[in-house]
Coordinates of C-alpha atoms and ligand atoms in Angstrom, one line a residue:
M1 CA 54.9 105.1 146.3
N2 CA 57.2 108.2 146.6
E3 CA 55.5 111.3 147.7
K4 CA 54.8 113.9 145.1
Y5 CA 55.1 117.7 145.6
D6 CA 54.4 120.7 143.4
V7 CA 57.7 122.2 144.4
I8 CA 60.7 121.0 146.5
V9 CA 63.0 123.5 148.0
I10 CA 66.5 122.4 148.8
G11 CA 67.8 124.2 151.9
A12 CA 66.0 126.2 154.6
G13 CA 68.2 129.3 154.5
N14 CA 66.6 132.7 154.4
A15 CA 65.9 132.4 150.7
G16 CA 64.6 128.8 150.8
L17 CA 62.2 129.7 153.7
I18 CA 60.8 132.8 151.9
A19 CA 60.3 130.9 148.7
A20 CA 58.5 128.0 150.4
L21 CA 56.2 130.4 152.4
E22 CA 55.3 132.3 149.3
L23 CA 54.5 129.0 147.5
V24 CA 52.4 127.5 150.3
K25 CA 50.5 130.8 150.4
S26 CA 49.7 130.3 146.7
E27 CA 48.3 126.9 147.7
K28 CA 51.1 124.8 146.3
K29 CA 52.2 121.5 147.9
V30 CA 55.7 122.3 149.1
L31 CA 58.4 120.3 150.7
V32 CA 61.6 121.9 152.2
L33 CA 64.6 119.6 152.7
E34 CA 67.2 120.9 155.1
K35 CA 70.4 119.1 156.1
N36 CA 70.7 120.7 159.5
N37 CA 68.3 120.2 162.5
V38 CA 67.1 123.8 162.5
P39 CA 65.9 126.3 159.9
G40 CA 67.7 129.5 158.8
G41 CA 71.1 128.4 157.5
A42 CA 73.3 131.3 158.6
A43 CA 70.3 133.0 160.1
T44 CA 70.4 131.2 163.4
S45 CA 71.8 131.3 166.9
F46 CA 73.7 129.0 169.2
V47 CA 74.2 128.6 173.0
K48 CA 77.4 128.4 174.9
G49 CA 77.4 128.7 178.7
R50 CA 74.9 131.3 179.7
F51 CA 75.0 133.1 176.4
E52 CA 72.8 132.7 173.3
F53 CA 74.9 134.1 170.4
E54 CA 73.5 135.6 167.2
A55 CA 75.3 133.4 164.6
A56 CA 75.5 135.9 161.7
L57 CA 73.4 139.1 161.5
N58 CA 75.2 142.4 162.2
E59 CA 73.0 144.7 160.1
L60 CA 69.7 144.0 158.4
C61 CA 69.3 146.4 155.5
E62 CA 66.0 147.3 153.8
Y63 CA 63.8 146.4 156.7
G64 CA 63.2 150.0 158.1
T65 CA 60.2 150.8 160.1
K66 CA 56.4 150.8 159.7
E67 CA 56.6 154.5 158.9
N68 CA 59.6 154.2 156.6
P69 CA 59.4 150.6 155.3
G70 CA 62.0 148.9 153.2
E71 CA 61.7 146.1 150.7
V72 CA 62.1 143.4 153.4
Y73 CA 59.5 145.0 155.6
K74 CA 57.0 145.1 152.7
L75 CA 57.8 141.4 151.8
F76 CA 57.3 140.3 155.4
E77 CA 54.0 142.3 155.5
K78 CA 52.9 140.5 152.3
L79 CA 53.7 137.2 154.0
G80 CA 52.0 138.2 157.2
V81 CA 54.9 137.7 159.5
N82 CA 55.7 141.3 160.6
E83 CA 53.5 141.2 163.7
K84 CA 55.2 138.0 164.9
L85 CA 58.6 139.7 164.9
E86 CA 60.2 142.5 166.9
F87 CA 63.0 144.6 165.6
N88 CA 65.4 147.2 167.2
N89 CA 67.2 150.0 165.4
T90 CA 71.0 149.8 165.5
L91 CA 72.8 152.9 166.8
E92 CA 75.1 154.3 164.2
A93 CA 75.8 153.8 160.5
F94 CA 79.6 153.4 160.8
N95 CA 82.0 153.7 163.7
V96 CA 85.3 153.3 162.0
Y97 CA 88.9 153.3 163.2
C98 CA 91.8 153.6 160.8
R99 CA 95.2 152.6 162.1
D100 CA 97.3 154.3 159.5
T101 CA 96.1 157.8 160.4
S102 CA 94.9 157.0 164.0
M103 CA 91.6 158.6 163.0
H104 CA 88.2 157.6 164.2
Y105 CA 84.9 158.5 162.4
E106 CA 81.4 158.0 163.7
M107 CA 78.7 158.4 161.1
P108 CA 75.0 158.6 161.9
F109 CA 71.9 157.3 160.1
G110 CA 69.6 159.8 158.3
I111 CA 70.7 161.5 155.1
N112 CA 70.8 165.1 156.5
E113 CA 72.6 164.0 159.7
F114 CA 75.1 162.0 157.6
I115 CA 75.8 164.9 155.3
A116 CA 76.2 167.3 158.3
K117 CA 78.6 165.0 160.1
M118 CA 80.7 164.5 157.0
E119 CA 81.0 168.3 156.6
E120 CA 82.5 168.4 160.2
Y121 CA 85.1 165.7 159.2
V122 CA 85.6 166.9 155.6
P123 CA 84.7 170.6 155.1
K124 CA 83.2 171.4 151.7
S125 CA 82.0 167.9 151.1
S126 CA 78.3 168.5 151.6
E127 CA 77.3 169.7 148.1
A128 CA 78.9 166.6 146.4
L129 CA 77.4 164.3 149.0
K130 CA 74.0 165.7 148.4
K131 CA 74.4 165.0 144.7
F132 CA 75.5 161.4 145.6
F133 CA 72.4 160.8 147.6
Y134 CA 70.2 162.3 144.9
L135 CA 71.8 160.0 142.3
A136 CA 71.7 157.0 144.7
E137 CA 68.0 157.5 145.1
E138 CA 67.5 157.7 141.3
C139 CA 69.5 154.5 140.9
K140 CA 67.4 152.7 143.4
N141 CA 64.2 153.8 141.7
A142 CA 65.5 152.9 138.3
I143 CA 66.4 149.4 139.5
F144 CA 62.9 149.1 140.9
Y145 CA 61.4 150.2 137.6
L146 CA 63.6 147.7 135.7
E147 CA 62.6 144.9 138.0
E148 CA 58.9 145.7 137.7
N149 CA 58.9 146.1 133.9
K150 CA 61.4 143.5 132.9
E151 CA 59.2 142.1 130.2
Y152 CA 58.9 145.4 128.5
V153 CA 61.3 148.2 129.3
D154 CA 60.1 151.6 127.9
T155 CA 63.4 153.2 127.0
N156 CA 61.8 156.6 126.6
Y157 CA 60.5 156.4 130.1
L158 CA 63.9 155.3 131.3
K159 CA 65.7 158.2 129.6
K160 CA 63.1 160.7 130.8
N161 CA 62.9 159.6 134.4
F162 CA 66.4 158.1 135.1
P163 CA 68.8 160.0 132.9
N164 CA 71.6 160.0 135.5
F165 CA 71.2 156.3 136.2
L166 CA 71.8 155.6 132.5
K167 CA 75.0 157.6 132.6
V168 CA 76.5 155.6 135.6
A169 CA 74.9 152.2 135.0
T170 CA 78.2 150.6 134.1
S171 CA 80.6 152.7 136.2
N172 CA 82.4 151.7 139.4
V173 CA 82.2 153.6 142.7
D174 CA 85.5 155.4 142.5
K175 CA 84.7 156.8 139.0
V176 CA 81.4 158.3 139.9
L177 CA 82.5 159.7 143.2
D178 CA 85.4 161.4 141.4
I179 CA 83.0 162.8 138.8
L180 CA 80.8 164.1 141.6
K181 CA 84.0 165.8 143.0
L182 CA 83.5 164.3 146.4
P183 CA 86.8 164.9 148.3
K184 CA 88.9 161.7 148.6
K185 CA 88.6 161.5 152.4
A186 CA 84.8 161.8 152.2
Q187 CA 84.8 159.1 149.5
E188 CA 86.7 156.8 151.8
I189 CA 84.4 157.4 154.8
L190 CA 81.3 157.0 152.7
S191 CA 82.7 153.7 151.4
T192 CA 83.3 152.2 154.9
Y193 CA 80.5 149.6 154.2
W194 CA 82.4 148.2 151.1
L195 CA 83.5 145.3 153.3
Y196 CA 80.1 143.7 153.1
F197 CA 80.3 143.8 149.3
G198 CA 83.7 142.0 149.4
S199 CA 84.9 144.1 146.5
P200 CA 87.0 147.2 146.5
T201 CA 85.4 150.5 145.3
S202 CA 87.6 150.4 142.2
T203 CA 85.7 147.4 140.9
L204 CA 82.4 147.6 142.7
S205 CA 79.4 148.6 140.7
F206 CA 78.3 152.2 141.6
V207 CA 74.6 151.4 141.1
H208 CA 74.7 148.4 143.4
F209 CA 76.7 150.2 146.1
A210 CA 74.7 153.4 145.9
S211 CA 71.3 151.9 146.0
I212 CA 72.2 149.8 149.1
V213 CA 74.0 152.6 150.9
Y214 CA 71.0 154.9 150.2
S215 CA 68.6 152.5 151.8
F216 CA 71.1 151.8 154.7
I217 CA 71.6 155.5 155.5
S218 CA 68.0 156.6 155.0
K219 CA 66.2 153.7 156.7
G220 CA 68.8 152.6 159.2
S221 CA 69.5 149.0 160.0
Q222 CA 67.6 146.7 162.3
I223 CA 68.2 143.5 164.3
P224 CA 65.5 141.2 165.7
S225 CA 65.1 141.3 169.5
K226 CA 65.5 137.5 169.7
K227 CA 68.3 137.0 167.3
S228 CA 67.8 136.1 163.6
H229 CA 66.8 132.6 164.7
Q230 CA 63.5 134.2 165.6
I231 CA 62.9 135.2 162.0
S232 CA 63.9 131.8 160.7
L233 CA 61.7 130.0 163.2
T234 CA 58.7 132.3 162.5
L235 CA 59.0 131.6 158.7
A236 CA 59.3 127.9 159.3
E237 CA 56.3 127.8 161.6
E238 CA 54.2 129.7 159.2
I239 CA 55.1 127.3 156.3
E240 CA 54.1 124.4 158.4
H241 CA 51.0 126.1 159.7
L242 CA 49.8 126.6 156.1
G243 CA 50.4 123.0 155.2
G244 CA 53.9 123.0 153.9
E245 CA 56.3 120.4 155.1
I246 CA 59.9 120.8 156.3
K247 CA 62.1 117.8 156.8
Y248 CA 65.2 118.4 158.9
L249 CA 68.3 116.2 158.9
S250 CA 67.5 115.6 155.3
T251 CA 70.5 116.0 153.0
V252 CA 69.7 116.0 149.3
K253 CA 72.3 113.9 147.5
E254 CA 71.1 113.9 143.9
I255 CA 68.6 115.6 141.6
L256 CA 66.6 113.0 139.7
F257 CA 65.6 113.3 136.1
K258 CA 63.2 111.4 133.8
D259 CA 63.4 112.0 130.1
K260 CA 65.9 114.8 130.8
K261 CA 63.3 116.6 132.9
I262 CA 63.4 117.3 136.6
A263 CA 61.6 114.4 138.4
G264 CA 62.6 114.6 142.1
V265 CA 65.4 114.3 144.6
L266 CA 67.2 111.5 146.3
L267 CA 68.3 112.0 149.9
E268 CA 71.4 110.7 151.5
N269 CA 69.3 108.3 153.5
G270 CA 67.9 106.8 150.3
D271 CA 64.4 108.5 150.5
I272 CA 63.1 109.8 147.2
Y273 CA 60.6 112.6 146.8
E274 CA 59.0 113.5 143.4
T275 CA 58.5 116.9 141.9
K276 CA 58.7 118.6 138.6
H277 CA 59.8 121.9 140.1
L278 CA 62.9 122.5 142.2
I279 CA 64.2 125.6 144.0
S280 CA 67.8 125.4 145.1
N281 CA 68.9 127.4 148.1
I282 CA 72.4 125.9 147.6
S283 CA 75.0 127.2 145.2
P284 CA 75.2 126.3 141.5
N285 CA 78.8 125.2 142.2
T286 CA 77.7 122.6 144.7
L287 CA 74.6 121.5 142.7
Y288 CA 76.4 121.1 139.4
S289 CA 79.6 119.5 140.8
N290 CA 78.0 117.0 143.2
M291 CA 74.3 116.5 142.6
M292 CA 73.6 116.3 138.9
P293 CA 74.6 113.9 136.0
E294 CA 77.2 115.9 134.0
P295 CA 75.6 115.4 130.6
L296 CA 72.5 117.1 131.8
I297 CA 74.2 120.3 132.7
P298 CA 74.3 122.7 129.8
S299 CA 77.9 123.8 129.0
S300 CA 76.8 127.5 129.2
A301 CA 75.7 126.9 132.8
I302 CA 79.1 125.4 133.7
K303 CA 80.9 128.3 131.8
L304 CA 78.9 130.9 133.7
T305 CA 79.5 129.3 137.1
N306 CA 83.2 128.9 136.4
S307 CA 83.5 132.5 135.4
R308 CA 82.1 133.7 138.7
V309 CA 84.5 134.4 141.6
L310 CA 83.7 133.0 145.0
G311 CA 83.2 135.8 147.6
A312 CA 84.6 136.3 151.0
R313 CA 85.3 133.4 153.4
G314 CA 84.1 134.0 157.0
F315 CA 86.1 133.9 160.3
S316 CA 84.1 134.8 163.4
I317 CA 84.8 135.3 167.0
F318 CA 82.0 135.3 169.5
L319 CA 82.7 136.5 173.0
G320 CA 80.6 136.3 176.1
L321 CA 82.0 139.0 178.4
N322 CA 81.3 139.0 182.2
Q323 CA 80.9 142.8 182.4
S324 CA 78.3 145.1 180.9
A325 CA 79.2 147.0 177.7
K326 CA 78.8 150.3 179.6
D327 CA 81.3 149.2 182.3
L328 CA 83.8 148.1 179.6
G329 CA 83.5 151.4 177.7
L330 CA 82.0 149.6 174.6
D331 CA 79.5 152.4 173.8
N332 CA 78.9 151.9 170.1
Y333 CA 77.1 149.1 168.2
N334 CA 79.6 148.6 165.5
Y335 CA 83.4 148.9 165.4
Y336 CA 85.1 148.8 161.9
I337 CA 88.8 148.3 162.5
Y338 CA 90.7 149.0 159.3
D339 CA 94.4 149.5 158.6
S340 CA 93.4 152.1 156.2
L341 CA 90.2 153.6 154.7
N342 CA 91.5 152.8 151.2
S343 CA 89.4 149.8 150.2
E344 CA 91.9 148.6 147.6
K345 CA 94.6 148.2 150.3
E346 CA 92.1 146.6 152.7
Y347 CA 91.0 144.2 150.0
Q348 CA 94.7 143.2 149.5
N349 CA 94.8 142.6 153.3
M350 CA 92.0 140.0 153.0
S351 CA 94.6 137.8 151.4
N352 CA 97.0 138.1 154.4
I353 CA 96.3 135.6 157.1
K354 CA 98.1 137.9 159.7
N355 CA 95.9 140.9 159.0
T356 CA 93.5 141.8 161.7
S357 CA 91.1 144.3 160.0
C358 CA 87.6 143.3 161.0
V359 CA 84.2 144.5 162.1
A360 CA 82.9 144.0 165.7
T361 CA 79.4 144.4 167.0
I362 CA 78.0 144.8 170.5
L363 CA 74.6 143.2 170.6
N364 CA 73.6 144.4 174.0
N365 CA 73.9 148.0 172.9
V366 CA 70.8 147.5 170.7
V367 CA 69.0 144.6 172.4
N368 CA 69.4 145.2 176.2
S369 CA 68.3 141.7 177.0
A370 CA 70.6 139.9 174.5
S371 CA 72.5 138.3 177.4
P372 CA 72.2 138.0 181.2
K373 CA 72.3 141.3 183.2
G374 CA 75.9 142.6 183.6
T375 CA 77.2 140.7 180.6
T376 CA 77.9 141.5 177.0
I377 CA 77.9 139.6 173.7
M378 CA 80.5 140.7 171.2
H379 CA 80.9 139.4 167.7
F380 CA 83.9 139.9 165.4
T381 CA 83.6 139.2 161.7
K382 CA 86.8 138.8 159.8
L383 CA 86.9 138.1 156.0
F384 CA 89.5 136.3 153.9
M385 CA 89.6 136.0 150.2
G386 CA 90.6 133.0 148.1
D387 CA 92.5 130.2 149.8
T388 CA 94.2 132.6 152.3
F389 CA 92.9 130.6 155.2
S390 CA 92.8 127.1 153.8
K391 CA 96.4 127.1 152.4
N392 CA 97.7 128.0 155.9
I393 CA 96.1 125.2 157.8
T394 CA 96.6 121.5 158.2
E395 CA 94.7 119.0 160.3
K396 CA 97.5 119.3 162.8
N397 CA 97.8 123.1 163.1
Y398 CA 94.1 124.0 162.7
F399 CA 93.4 124.8 166.3
E400 CA 96.7 126.6 166.9
I401 CA 96.2 128.8 163.8
K402 CA 92.6 129.7 164.5
D403 CA 93.3 130.5 168.1
K404 CA 96.3 132.7 167.0
I405 CA 94.2 134.6 164.5
A406 CA 91.5 135.2 167.1
E407 CA 94.0 136.3 169.7
D408 CA 95.7 138.8 167.3
I409 CA 92.3 140.3 166.3
I410 CA 91.3 140.8 169.9
D411 CA 94.7 142.2 170.9
D412 CA 94.6 144.6 167.9
F413 CA 91.1 145.7 168.8
E414 CA 92.2 146.6 172.3
V415 CA 95.3 148.5 171.0
T416 CA 93.3 150.4 168.4
T417 CA 90.3 151.4 170.5
G418 CA 91.9 151.5 173.9
I419 CA 89.1 149.3 175.3
V420 CA 90.2 146.3 177.4
I421 CA 88.1 143.1 176.9
K422 CA 90.4 140.2 177.3
P423 CA 90.3 139.8 181.1
Y424 CA 86.5 139.7 180.9
I425 CA 86.1 136.8 178.4
E426 CA 83.8 134.2 180.0
E427 CA 83.0 132.3 176.8
I428 CA 84.7 132.2 173.4
E429 CA 83.7 130.5 170.2
I430 CA 85.7 130.7 167.0
K431 CA 84.1 129.8 163.7
T432 CA 86.3 129.5 160.6
P433 CA 85.8 128.9 156.9
V434 CA 86.0 125.2 157.8
T435 CA 83.1 125.5 160.2
Y436 CA 81.0 127.4 157.6
A437 CA 81.9 125.0 154.8
K438 CA 80.7 122.1 157.0
Y439 CA 77.6 123.8 158.3
F440 CA 76.2 125.4 155.1
D441 CA 78.0 123.2 152.6
T442 CA 79.1 126.3 150.7
P443 CA 82.3 126.0 148.6
D444 CA 85.4 126.8 150.7
G445 CA 83.2 128.2 153.6
V446 CA 82.2 131.3 151.5
I447 CA 79.6 133.4 153.4
F448 CA 78.9 136.1 150.9
G449 CA 78.0 134.2 147.7
Y450 CA 79.9 135.1 144.5
K451 CA 81.9 138.3 144.4
A452 CA 79.9 141.2 143.0
T453 CA 82.5 142.8 140.8
G454 CA 83.1 144.4 137.4
M455 CA 80.2 143.4 135.2
D456 CA 79.1 140.5 137.4
N457 CA 76.8 142.4 139.8
Y458 CA 73.1 142.7 140.5
L459 CA 72.0 144.7 137.5
P460 CA 73.5 142.5 134.7
R461 CA 72.5 139.4 136.6
M462 CA 68.9 140.6 136.8
I463 CA 68.8 141.6 133.1
S464 CA 70.1 138.2 132.0
L465 CA 67.9 136.2 134.4
D466 CA 65.9 134.6 131.6
E467 CA 68.9 133.6 129.5
E468 CA 70.6 132.1 132.5
N469 CA 67.7 129.9 133.4
Y470 CA 69.5 126.9 131.9
I471 CA 67.6 123.9 133.3
K472 CA 63.9 124.0 132.9
N473 CA 62.0 124.1 136.2
L474 CA 65.1 124.5 138.3
R475 CA 65.4 127.9 139.9
F476 CA 68.1 129.1 142.2
C477 CA 67.8 131.4 145.2
G478 CA 70.0 132.7 148.0
G479 CA 73.4 134.4 148.4
F480 CA 74.8 132.9 145.2
D481 CA 71.9 134.2 143.1
V482 CA 70.9 137.4 141.3
K483 CA 70.1 139.5 144.4
L484 CA 73.4 138.7 145.9
S485 CA 74.2 137.8 149.5
G486 CA 73.1 139.3 152.8
Y487 CA 69.8 138.9 154.6
C488 CA 68.1 141.5 152.4
G489 CA 69.3 140.1 149.1
T490 CA 68.5 136.5 150.1
Y491 CA 65.0 137.2 151.4
L492 CA 64.2 139.1 148.2
S493 CA 65.7 136.4 146.1
G494 CA 63.5 133.7 147.8
D495 CA 60.5 135.9 146.8
L496 CA 61.7 136.2 143.2
A497 CA 62.4 132.4 142.9
A498 CA 58.9 131.7 144.2
R499 CA 57.3 134.1 141.7
L500 CA 59.4 132.6 138.8
T501 CA 58.4 129.1 139.9
L502 CA 54.7 130.0 139.9
K503 CA 55.2 131.3 136.4
D504 CA 56.9 128.1 135.4
I505 CA 54.0 126.1 136.8
K506 CA 51.5 128.3 134.9
M507 CA 53.5 127.9 131.7
E508 CA 53.6 124.2 132.1
G509 CA 49.8 124.2 132.5
S510 CA 49.4 126.1 129.2
D511 CA 51.9 123.7 127.5
E512 CA 49.8 120.6 128.4
Ligands
FAD601 C1 79.4 135.4 160.3 C2 78.4 136.0 159.3 C3 78.1 137.3 159.4 C4 77.1 137.8 158.5 N1 76.7 139.1 158.6 C5 75.7 139.6 157.9 C6 75.1 140.9 158.1 O1 75.5 141.6 159.1 N2 74.2 141.3 157.3 C7 73.7 140.6 156.2 O2 72.8 141.0 155.5 N3 74.2 139.4 156.0 C8 75.2 138.9 156.8 N4 75.7 137.6 156.5 C9 75.4 136.9 155.3 C10 74.0 136.2 155.4 O3 73.9 135.6 156.6 C11 73.8 135.3 154.2 O4 74.0 136.0 153.0 C12 72.4 134.6 154.2 O5 72.0 134.2 155.5 C13 72.5 133.4 153.3 O6 71.2 132.9 153.1 P1 70.9 131.8 152.0 O7 69.4 131.9 151.7 O8 71.8 132.0 150.8 O9 71.1 130.5 152.7 P2 72.2 129.8 153.6 O10 72.2 130.5 154.9 O11 73.5 129.5 152.9 O12 71.4 128.4 153.8 C14 71.4 127.4 152.9 C15 70.8 126.2 153.6 O13 70.9 125.0 152.7 C16 71.2 123.9 153.5 N5 71.9 122.9 152.7 C17 73.1 122.9 152.1 N6 73.3 121.8 151.4 C18 72.2 121.0 151.5 C19 71.7 119.8 151.0 N7 72.5 119.0 150.2 N8 70.5 119.3 151.4 C20 69.7 120.0 152.2 N9 70.1 121.2 152.7 C21 71.3 121.7 152.3 C22 72.2 124.4 154.6 O14 72.3 123.6 155.7 C23 71.5 125.8 154.9 O15 70.6 125.7 155.9 C24 76.6 137.0 157.4 C25 77.0 135.7 157.4 C26 77.8 135.1 158.3 C27 78.1 133.7 158.3

């Protein structure tokens, strides 16, 4: 007899773990199947020499603090895991270097502090910036209202309480910042964080950008004291403690159907597990192309998936340095190294293999004990779009190319900041889109889901959630889903997928 579960979750990434925990808390019989030997997907750590490196997390948005909690804090509170975790506030919002003007801007957290600092860099920017934050807060509240009242949206309430949100709901960032008359230089500094959206401000949804930047500046960003693996491990332990099962080294090969309805999954090792409800923490691209019989995939699902653009591919350099950050002069937490503050130009650079724009973080400046005393952990994240990386490599030149990219990034960091790090490298680990494709099984080593651009962003995806639920009892979660990528989006997306699945189970009960 094959074992039967109320729900099977494919993948133990951030979203899969949250979905599973929420379901076991609702007393469902849950199985999580994970192809790797540890939970977390990207949210993990790895050891090299005497260093344990954080594998992904630079900034966790929407956690906040007990006094000023964000959506992730509230979710973790609901799931009862906050007291098992310890977080530290990062130092500054952005510390950005632009090579074209040789300028360097350091922006603090806190809305008043942010506005005051901007006024120093860009005189006469504060009134427009105040308007931006006012509007950004309204957008955030409007999104919250829409999410909570999706079944019945009271348009009069919407018009009365969120009139400005309605005016900007379909606009891009540039358009709204121009309307607010924010000076161009202040627009560019404010938009430093665009990189994590993977879309230039000319096509990035204002509502999406503003609501995240509002949370980021007002609540700060946090990182866990024992790397993000601590969060993943805590979630996994809690699932198992409450009776859920997680099977590692268990790669799902095929979704099984009976009478065109979800019936279970087949693993690569031949095991079969039965269920009527699946949650996929892996992308629709992977699921539809490799794991389902084609005739059972509705053509609208294929059309939608094909219409979406894959987001940024990741290239990371992890350095273990044999000096303290203080001795090296690495005083900040984050270093954005851009050719220019113009996001359109920088976005074009993401298609140039030789470009060295990147963001670097210094873990020890937030978590003192992140590595042995007198050492430093430094992490560079570089993003490429499309096939920029893959078209330049062959099996033969792979190591040469990746080493060259890493060397150029480190050299240019030193030249731009004047901080010397190369002689102090004790350990180096380079991860490329090939590594990420292999580890997460994401298409092309994408690390930020689908590009959130034009009309394909959070708000329209959320509004069409019901119409896009193409296969009964199959729900998606994670970086490729409605709440977009990043730790915050994926945790919240796991929560949403669990709630929708509970609703599906209830509906099924009333059908029978
Ligand atoms: C270098 C880097 C830096 C980043 N920096 C930040 C940051 O600073 N802030 C931020 O918010 N976000 C950041 N991110 C993005 C963030 O890490 C991701 O958006 C998020 O972790 C993705 O979570 P997910 O739930 O979509 O699952 P994933 O992490 O993609 O996990 C999916 C899981 O499914 C498993 N799986 C795949 N196929 C199968 C199969 N067939 N059978 C069973 N299991 C399968 C995989 O092994 C994996 O464990 C970064 C990512 C990277 C890589």
